[in-house]
Structures are given as structure tokens and as C-alpha cells.
XYZ file of N, CA, C and O in Angstrom:
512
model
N 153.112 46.489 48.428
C 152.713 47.734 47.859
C 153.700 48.087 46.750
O 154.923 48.162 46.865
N 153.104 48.252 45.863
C 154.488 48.737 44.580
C 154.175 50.206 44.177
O 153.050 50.704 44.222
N 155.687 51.042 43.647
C 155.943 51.968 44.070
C 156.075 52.243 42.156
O 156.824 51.587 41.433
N 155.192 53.298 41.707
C 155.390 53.799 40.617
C 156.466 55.206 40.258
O 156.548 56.029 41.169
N 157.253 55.477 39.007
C 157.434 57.008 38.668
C 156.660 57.161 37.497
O 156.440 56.423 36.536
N 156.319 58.240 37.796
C 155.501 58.936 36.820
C 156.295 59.941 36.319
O 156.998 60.595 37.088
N 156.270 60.307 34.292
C 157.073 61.432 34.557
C 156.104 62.095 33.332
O 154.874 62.064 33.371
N 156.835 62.653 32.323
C 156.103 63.820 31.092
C 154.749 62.617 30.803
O 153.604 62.506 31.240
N 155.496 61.938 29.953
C 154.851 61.284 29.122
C 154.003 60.280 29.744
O 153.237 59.560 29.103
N 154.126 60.252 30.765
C 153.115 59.183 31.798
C 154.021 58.004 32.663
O 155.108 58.273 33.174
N 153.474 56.860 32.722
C 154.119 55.840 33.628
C 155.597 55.594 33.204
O 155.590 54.914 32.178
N 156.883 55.898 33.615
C 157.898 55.546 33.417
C 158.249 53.907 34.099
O 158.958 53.100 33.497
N 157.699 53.663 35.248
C 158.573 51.721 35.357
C 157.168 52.246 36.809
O 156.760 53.298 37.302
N 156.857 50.572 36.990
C 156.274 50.353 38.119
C 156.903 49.663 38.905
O 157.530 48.827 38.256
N 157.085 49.555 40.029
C 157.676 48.184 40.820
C 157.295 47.820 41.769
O 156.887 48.716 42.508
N 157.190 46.332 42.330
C 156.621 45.915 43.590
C 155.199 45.305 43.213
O 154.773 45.542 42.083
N 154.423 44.519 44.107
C 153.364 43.993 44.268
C 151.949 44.400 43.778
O 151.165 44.728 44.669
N 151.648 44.419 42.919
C 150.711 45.112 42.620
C 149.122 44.639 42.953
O 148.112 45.336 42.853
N 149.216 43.392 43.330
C 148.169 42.719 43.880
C 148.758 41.372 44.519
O 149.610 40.710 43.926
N 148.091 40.911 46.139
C 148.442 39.827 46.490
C 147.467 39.247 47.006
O 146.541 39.955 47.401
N 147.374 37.640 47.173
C 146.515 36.920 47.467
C 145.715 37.351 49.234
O 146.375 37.692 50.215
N 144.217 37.202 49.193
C 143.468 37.429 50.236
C 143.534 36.039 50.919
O 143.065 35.010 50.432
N 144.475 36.183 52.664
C 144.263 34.740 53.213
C 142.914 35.128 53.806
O 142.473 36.248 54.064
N 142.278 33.722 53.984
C 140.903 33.796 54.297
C 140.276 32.822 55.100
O 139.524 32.294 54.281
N 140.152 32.417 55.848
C 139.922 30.840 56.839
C 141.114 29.932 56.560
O 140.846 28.777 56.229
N 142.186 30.234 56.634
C 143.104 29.402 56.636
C 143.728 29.043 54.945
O 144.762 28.385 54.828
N 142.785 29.682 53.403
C 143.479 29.894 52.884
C 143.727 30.677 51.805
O 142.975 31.651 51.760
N 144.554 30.597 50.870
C 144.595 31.998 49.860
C 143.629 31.963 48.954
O 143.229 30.883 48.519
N 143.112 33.160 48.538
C 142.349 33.612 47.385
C 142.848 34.224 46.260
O 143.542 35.193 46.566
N 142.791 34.095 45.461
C 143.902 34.973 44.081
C 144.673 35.013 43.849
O 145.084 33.874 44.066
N 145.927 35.906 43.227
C 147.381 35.077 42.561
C 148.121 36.715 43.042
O 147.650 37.794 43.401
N 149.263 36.267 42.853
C 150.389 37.651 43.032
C 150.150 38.018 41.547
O 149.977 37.271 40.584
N 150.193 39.531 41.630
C 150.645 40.349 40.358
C 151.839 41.256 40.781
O 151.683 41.944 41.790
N 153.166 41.328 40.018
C 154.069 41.354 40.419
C 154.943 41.911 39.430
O 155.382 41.256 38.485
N 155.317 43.698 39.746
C 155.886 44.433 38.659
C 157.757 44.634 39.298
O 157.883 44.867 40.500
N 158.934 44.534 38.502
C 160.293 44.246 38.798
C 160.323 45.603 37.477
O 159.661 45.890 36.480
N 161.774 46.264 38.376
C 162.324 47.004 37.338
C 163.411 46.953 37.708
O 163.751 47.066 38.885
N 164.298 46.737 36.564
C 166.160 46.379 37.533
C 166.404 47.629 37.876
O 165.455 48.339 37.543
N 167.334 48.273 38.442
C 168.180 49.405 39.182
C 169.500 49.241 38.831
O 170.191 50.136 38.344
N 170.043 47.584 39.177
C 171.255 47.155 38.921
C 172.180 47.476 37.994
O 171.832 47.145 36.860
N 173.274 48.022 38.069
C 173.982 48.125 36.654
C 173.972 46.601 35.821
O 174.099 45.487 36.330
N 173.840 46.839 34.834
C 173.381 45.481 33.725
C 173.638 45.939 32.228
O 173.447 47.114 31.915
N 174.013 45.131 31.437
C 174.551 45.246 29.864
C 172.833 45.687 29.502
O 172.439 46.771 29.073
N 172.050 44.523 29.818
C 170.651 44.686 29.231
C 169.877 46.209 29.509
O 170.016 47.030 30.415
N 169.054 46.181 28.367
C 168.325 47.126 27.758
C 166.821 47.531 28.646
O 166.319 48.577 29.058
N 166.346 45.677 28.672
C 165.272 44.767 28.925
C 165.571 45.381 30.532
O 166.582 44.959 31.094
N 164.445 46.650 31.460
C 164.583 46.954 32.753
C 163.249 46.370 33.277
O 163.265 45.896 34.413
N 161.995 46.353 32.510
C 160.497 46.471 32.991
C 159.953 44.858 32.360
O 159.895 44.382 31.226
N 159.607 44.339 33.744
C 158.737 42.930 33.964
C 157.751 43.089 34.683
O 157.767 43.789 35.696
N 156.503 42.303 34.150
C 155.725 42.089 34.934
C 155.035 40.369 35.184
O 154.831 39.815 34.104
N 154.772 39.748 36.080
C 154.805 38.491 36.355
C 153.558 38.424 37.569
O 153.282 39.118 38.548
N 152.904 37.040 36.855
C 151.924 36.237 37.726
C 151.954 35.169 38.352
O 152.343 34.209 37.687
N 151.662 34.959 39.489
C 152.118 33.511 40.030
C 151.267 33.204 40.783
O 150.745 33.974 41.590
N 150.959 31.853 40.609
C 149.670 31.418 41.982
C 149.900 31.781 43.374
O 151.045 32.016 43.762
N 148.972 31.840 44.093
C 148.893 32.179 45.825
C 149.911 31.216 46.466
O 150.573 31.732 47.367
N 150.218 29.709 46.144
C 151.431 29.222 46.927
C 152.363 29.259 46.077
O 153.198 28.361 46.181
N 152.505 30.037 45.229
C 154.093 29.832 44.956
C 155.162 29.944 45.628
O 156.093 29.253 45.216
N 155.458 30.916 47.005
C 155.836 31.311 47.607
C 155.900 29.636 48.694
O 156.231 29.708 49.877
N 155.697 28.881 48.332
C 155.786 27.867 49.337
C 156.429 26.567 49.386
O 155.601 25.754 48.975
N 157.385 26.054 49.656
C 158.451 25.431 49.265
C 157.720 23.997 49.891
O 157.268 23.849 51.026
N 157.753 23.109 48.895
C 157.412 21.900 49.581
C 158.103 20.896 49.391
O 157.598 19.776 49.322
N 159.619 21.161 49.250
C 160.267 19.436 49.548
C 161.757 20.528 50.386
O 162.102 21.660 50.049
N 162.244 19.805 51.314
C 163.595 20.208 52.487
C 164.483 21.049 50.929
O 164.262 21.326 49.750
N 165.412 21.139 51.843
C 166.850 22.114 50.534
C 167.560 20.723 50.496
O 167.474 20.018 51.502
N 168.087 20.383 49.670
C 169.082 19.149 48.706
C 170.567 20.154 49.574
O 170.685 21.371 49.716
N 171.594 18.896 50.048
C 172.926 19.242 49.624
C 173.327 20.052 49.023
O 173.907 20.946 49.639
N 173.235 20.140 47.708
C 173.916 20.883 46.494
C 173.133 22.436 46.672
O 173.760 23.477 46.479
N 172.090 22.425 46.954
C 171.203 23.655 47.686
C 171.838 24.470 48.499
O 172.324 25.537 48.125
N 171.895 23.937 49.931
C 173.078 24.348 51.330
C 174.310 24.190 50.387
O 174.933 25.246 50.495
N 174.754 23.621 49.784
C 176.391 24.460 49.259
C 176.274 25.841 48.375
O 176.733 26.911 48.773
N 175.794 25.720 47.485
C 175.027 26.978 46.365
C 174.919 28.259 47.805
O 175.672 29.228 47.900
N 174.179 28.029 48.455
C 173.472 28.943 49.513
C 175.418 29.160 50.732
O 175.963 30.260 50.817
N 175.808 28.312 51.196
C 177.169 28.780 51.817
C 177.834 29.137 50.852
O 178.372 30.179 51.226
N 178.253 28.849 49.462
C 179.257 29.682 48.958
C 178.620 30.981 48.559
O 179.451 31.876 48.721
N 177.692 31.361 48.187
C 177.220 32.250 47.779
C 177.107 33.475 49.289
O 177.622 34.588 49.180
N 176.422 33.077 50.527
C 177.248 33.915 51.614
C 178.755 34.146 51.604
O 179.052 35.340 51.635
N 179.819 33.259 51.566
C 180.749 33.180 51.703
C 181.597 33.872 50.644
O 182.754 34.081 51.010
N 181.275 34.290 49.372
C 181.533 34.469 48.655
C 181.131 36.398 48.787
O 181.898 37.356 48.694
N 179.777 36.355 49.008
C 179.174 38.084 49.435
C 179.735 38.547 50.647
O 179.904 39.763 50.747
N 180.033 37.865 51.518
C 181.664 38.448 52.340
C 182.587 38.811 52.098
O 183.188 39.672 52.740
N 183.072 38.121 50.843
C 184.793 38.203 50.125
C 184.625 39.333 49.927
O 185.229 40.250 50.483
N 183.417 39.465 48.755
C 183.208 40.694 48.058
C 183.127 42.219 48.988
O 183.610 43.341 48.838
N 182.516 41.765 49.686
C 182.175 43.380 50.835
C 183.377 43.064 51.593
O 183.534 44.255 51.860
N 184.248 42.576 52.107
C 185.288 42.596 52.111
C 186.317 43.673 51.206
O 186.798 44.780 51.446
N 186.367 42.885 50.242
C 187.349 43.479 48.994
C 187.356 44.837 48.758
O 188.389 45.496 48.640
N 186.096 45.333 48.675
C 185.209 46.304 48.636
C 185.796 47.718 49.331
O 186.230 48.651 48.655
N 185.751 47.713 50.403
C 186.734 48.139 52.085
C 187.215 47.959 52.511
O 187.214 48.112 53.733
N 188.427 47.243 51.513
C 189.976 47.039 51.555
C 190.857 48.095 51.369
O 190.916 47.827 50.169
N 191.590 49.045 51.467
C 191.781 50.339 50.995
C 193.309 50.070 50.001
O 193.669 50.518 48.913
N 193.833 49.280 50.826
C 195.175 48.415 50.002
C 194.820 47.633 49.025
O 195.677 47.076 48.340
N 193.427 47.458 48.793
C 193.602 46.685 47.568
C 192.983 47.161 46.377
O 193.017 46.651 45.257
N 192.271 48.461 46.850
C 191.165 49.103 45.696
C 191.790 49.843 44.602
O 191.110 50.096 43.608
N 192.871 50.175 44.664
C 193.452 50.597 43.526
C 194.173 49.458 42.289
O 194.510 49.586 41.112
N 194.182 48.442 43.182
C 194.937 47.465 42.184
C 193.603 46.402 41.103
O 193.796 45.720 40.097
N 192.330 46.683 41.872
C 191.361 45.703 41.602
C 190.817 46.519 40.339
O 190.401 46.014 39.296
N 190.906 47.924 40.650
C 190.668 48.956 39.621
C 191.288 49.299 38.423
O 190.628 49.588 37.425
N 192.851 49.286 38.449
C 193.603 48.657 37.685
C 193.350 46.981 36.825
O 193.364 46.681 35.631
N 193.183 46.357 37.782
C 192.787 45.108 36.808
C 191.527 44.714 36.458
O 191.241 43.636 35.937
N 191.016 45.315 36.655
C 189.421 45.644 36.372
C 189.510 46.103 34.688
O 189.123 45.539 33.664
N 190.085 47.167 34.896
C 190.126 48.269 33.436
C 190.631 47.493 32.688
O 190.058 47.382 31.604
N 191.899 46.626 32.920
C 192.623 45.653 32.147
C 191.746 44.874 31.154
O 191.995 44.804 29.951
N 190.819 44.362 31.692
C 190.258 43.163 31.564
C 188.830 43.313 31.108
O 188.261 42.245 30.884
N 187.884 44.803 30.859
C 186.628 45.230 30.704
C 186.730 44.653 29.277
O 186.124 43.637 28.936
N 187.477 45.316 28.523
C 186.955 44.999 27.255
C 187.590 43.858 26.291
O 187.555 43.981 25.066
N 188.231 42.627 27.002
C 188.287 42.036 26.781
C 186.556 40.890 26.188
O 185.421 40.973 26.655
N 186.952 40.181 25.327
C 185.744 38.568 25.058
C 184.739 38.462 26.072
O 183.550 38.741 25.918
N 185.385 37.966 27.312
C 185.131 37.244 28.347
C 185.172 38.193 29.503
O 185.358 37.529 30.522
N 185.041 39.932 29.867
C 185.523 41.093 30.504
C 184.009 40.877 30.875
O 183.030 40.558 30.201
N 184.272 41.295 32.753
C 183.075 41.799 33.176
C 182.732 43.497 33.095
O 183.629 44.268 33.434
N 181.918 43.834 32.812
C 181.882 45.028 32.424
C 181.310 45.987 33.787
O 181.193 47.204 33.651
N 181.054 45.465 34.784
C 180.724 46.827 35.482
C 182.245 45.831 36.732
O 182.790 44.746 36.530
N 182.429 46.756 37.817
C 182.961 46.670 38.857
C 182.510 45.220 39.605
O 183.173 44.194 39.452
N 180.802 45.306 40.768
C 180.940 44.910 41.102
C 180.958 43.269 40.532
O 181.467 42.296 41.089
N 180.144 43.334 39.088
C 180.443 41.650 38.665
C 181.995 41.441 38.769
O 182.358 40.442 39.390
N 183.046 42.344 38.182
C 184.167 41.144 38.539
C 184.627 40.940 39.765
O 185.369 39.966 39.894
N 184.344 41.728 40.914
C 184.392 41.499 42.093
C 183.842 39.737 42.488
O 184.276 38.792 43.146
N 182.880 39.984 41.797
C 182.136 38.247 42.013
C 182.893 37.678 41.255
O 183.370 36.705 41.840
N 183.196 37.754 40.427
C 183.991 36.785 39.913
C 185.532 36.435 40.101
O 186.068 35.368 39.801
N 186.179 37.643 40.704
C 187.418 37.311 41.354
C 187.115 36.633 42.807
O 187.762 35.649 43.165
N 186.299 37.096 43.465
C 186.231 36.431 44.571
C 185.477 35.065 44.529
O 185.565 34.417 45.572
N 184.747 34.503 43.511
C 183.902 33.370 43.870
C 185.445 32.574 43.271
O 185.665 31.465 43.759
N 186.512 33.138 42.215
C 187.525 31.805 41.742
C 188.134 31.820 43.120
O 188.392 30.658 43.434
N 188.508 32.778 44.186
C 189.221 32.836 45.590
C 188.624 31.664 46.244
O 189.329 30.716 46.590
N 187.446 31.687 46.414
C 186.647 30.681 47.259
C 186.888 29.035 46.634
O 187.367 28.094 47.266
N 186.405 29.029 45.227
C 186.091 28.096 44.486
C 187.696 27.475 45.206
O 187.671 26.721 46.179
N 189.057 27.937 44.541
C 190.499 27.623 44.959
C 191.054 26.654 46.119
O 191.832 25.701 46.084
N 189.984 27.590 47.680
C 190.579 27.488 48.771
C 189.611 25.762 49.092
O 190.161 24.912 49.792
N 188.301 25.513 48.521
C 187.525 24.133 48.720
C 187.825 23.079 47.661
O 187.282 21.976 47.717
């Protein structure tokens, strides 16, 4: 079910499912229609997508590869560090401090939690 705001001027962002395939004797009828609006803090401008995809897209047909299951454990392992770090109370003033350091630098992540990911995925990357 996708969830619209409406405001003065009419439709402000839609999001969510806007149509999904009818299963029917065992199989699908029609395609996903499929509206995304980021929320996320993000540099980009670009908030409102909308996307079509056949009835199995949603259906994975070869096992996960190695390199898959690693991608997938560091990436848990890594969203631990972070919520970790996060509700550290000894460390939130210093991350904030080097945070600010480092925003407007070339190569500066610009909101909080990206450099969080990125200090913590070089922590991980280090320790394997």
C-alpha cells in the first residue's frame, strides 16, 4: 500500500507500492509499480522515483556467492559498530569533534551518520 502527502499545490511525494502482481493458480499476473521517496539525509536534490518491475523480480534464482555472505557479514558487522558508536557516551563528543574537522574537507562526509560508516567500516576493514 503506498502512502501519499498531499499539500497546497497538490501531490507533494508518493511512496510505497502502488500496484502489485495478482497471484493466481499458482502464478503472478502483472508487474510491481513502485513509488520511493528518500527521507534520508542525502547531498542529492533527486528525492521522487518511480519504478516498474516484472512479477518475479523479487525472486532470486541462483544460491548467494562467497563474496555475497562477506558483503552481507561485514555490512551487519559493521551496522553494529555503528549503533554501537552511536550510544557510546565517551565517545560522542570526540566523533563530533572529528566529524566537524573533516565535513568540509574534498573527500568529508557530510552528514553524521555517513562518517560513522565510514569510520567504522575502516575499524572492521583493519581488524580482517
Amino acid at each position: 500500500m503506498a502512502k501519499a502527502k498531499v499539500g497546497a499545490a497538490g501531490i507533494e511525494y508518493i511512496q510505497g507500492a502502488l500496484k502489485r502482481p495478482k497471484k493466481q493458480d499458482g502464478h503472478n499476473h502483472g508487474n510491481y509499480l513502485v513509488a520511493t521517496h528518500r527521507t534520508a539525509a542525502t547531498t542529492s536534490k533527486d528525492c521522487q522515483r518511480l519504478y516498474t518491475f516484472d512479477a518475479d523480480r523479487y525472486v532470486r534464482t541462483s544460491p548467494l556467492s562467497t563474496k555475497e555472505l562477506q558483503a552481507r557479514n561485514r555490512f551487519r558487522a559493521v551496522a553494529a559498530l555503528v549503533k554501537a558508536r552511536k550510544e557510546d557516551l565517551m565517545a560522542i563528543t570526540q566523533d563530533q569533534i572529528d566529524f566537524l574537522a573533516q565535513r568540509d574537507a574534498a573527500n568529508g562526509k557530510k552528514t553524521m551518520k555517513a562518517y560513522l560508516w565510514k569510520v567504522c567500516g575502516q575499524e572492521y576493514d583493519q581488524q580482517g
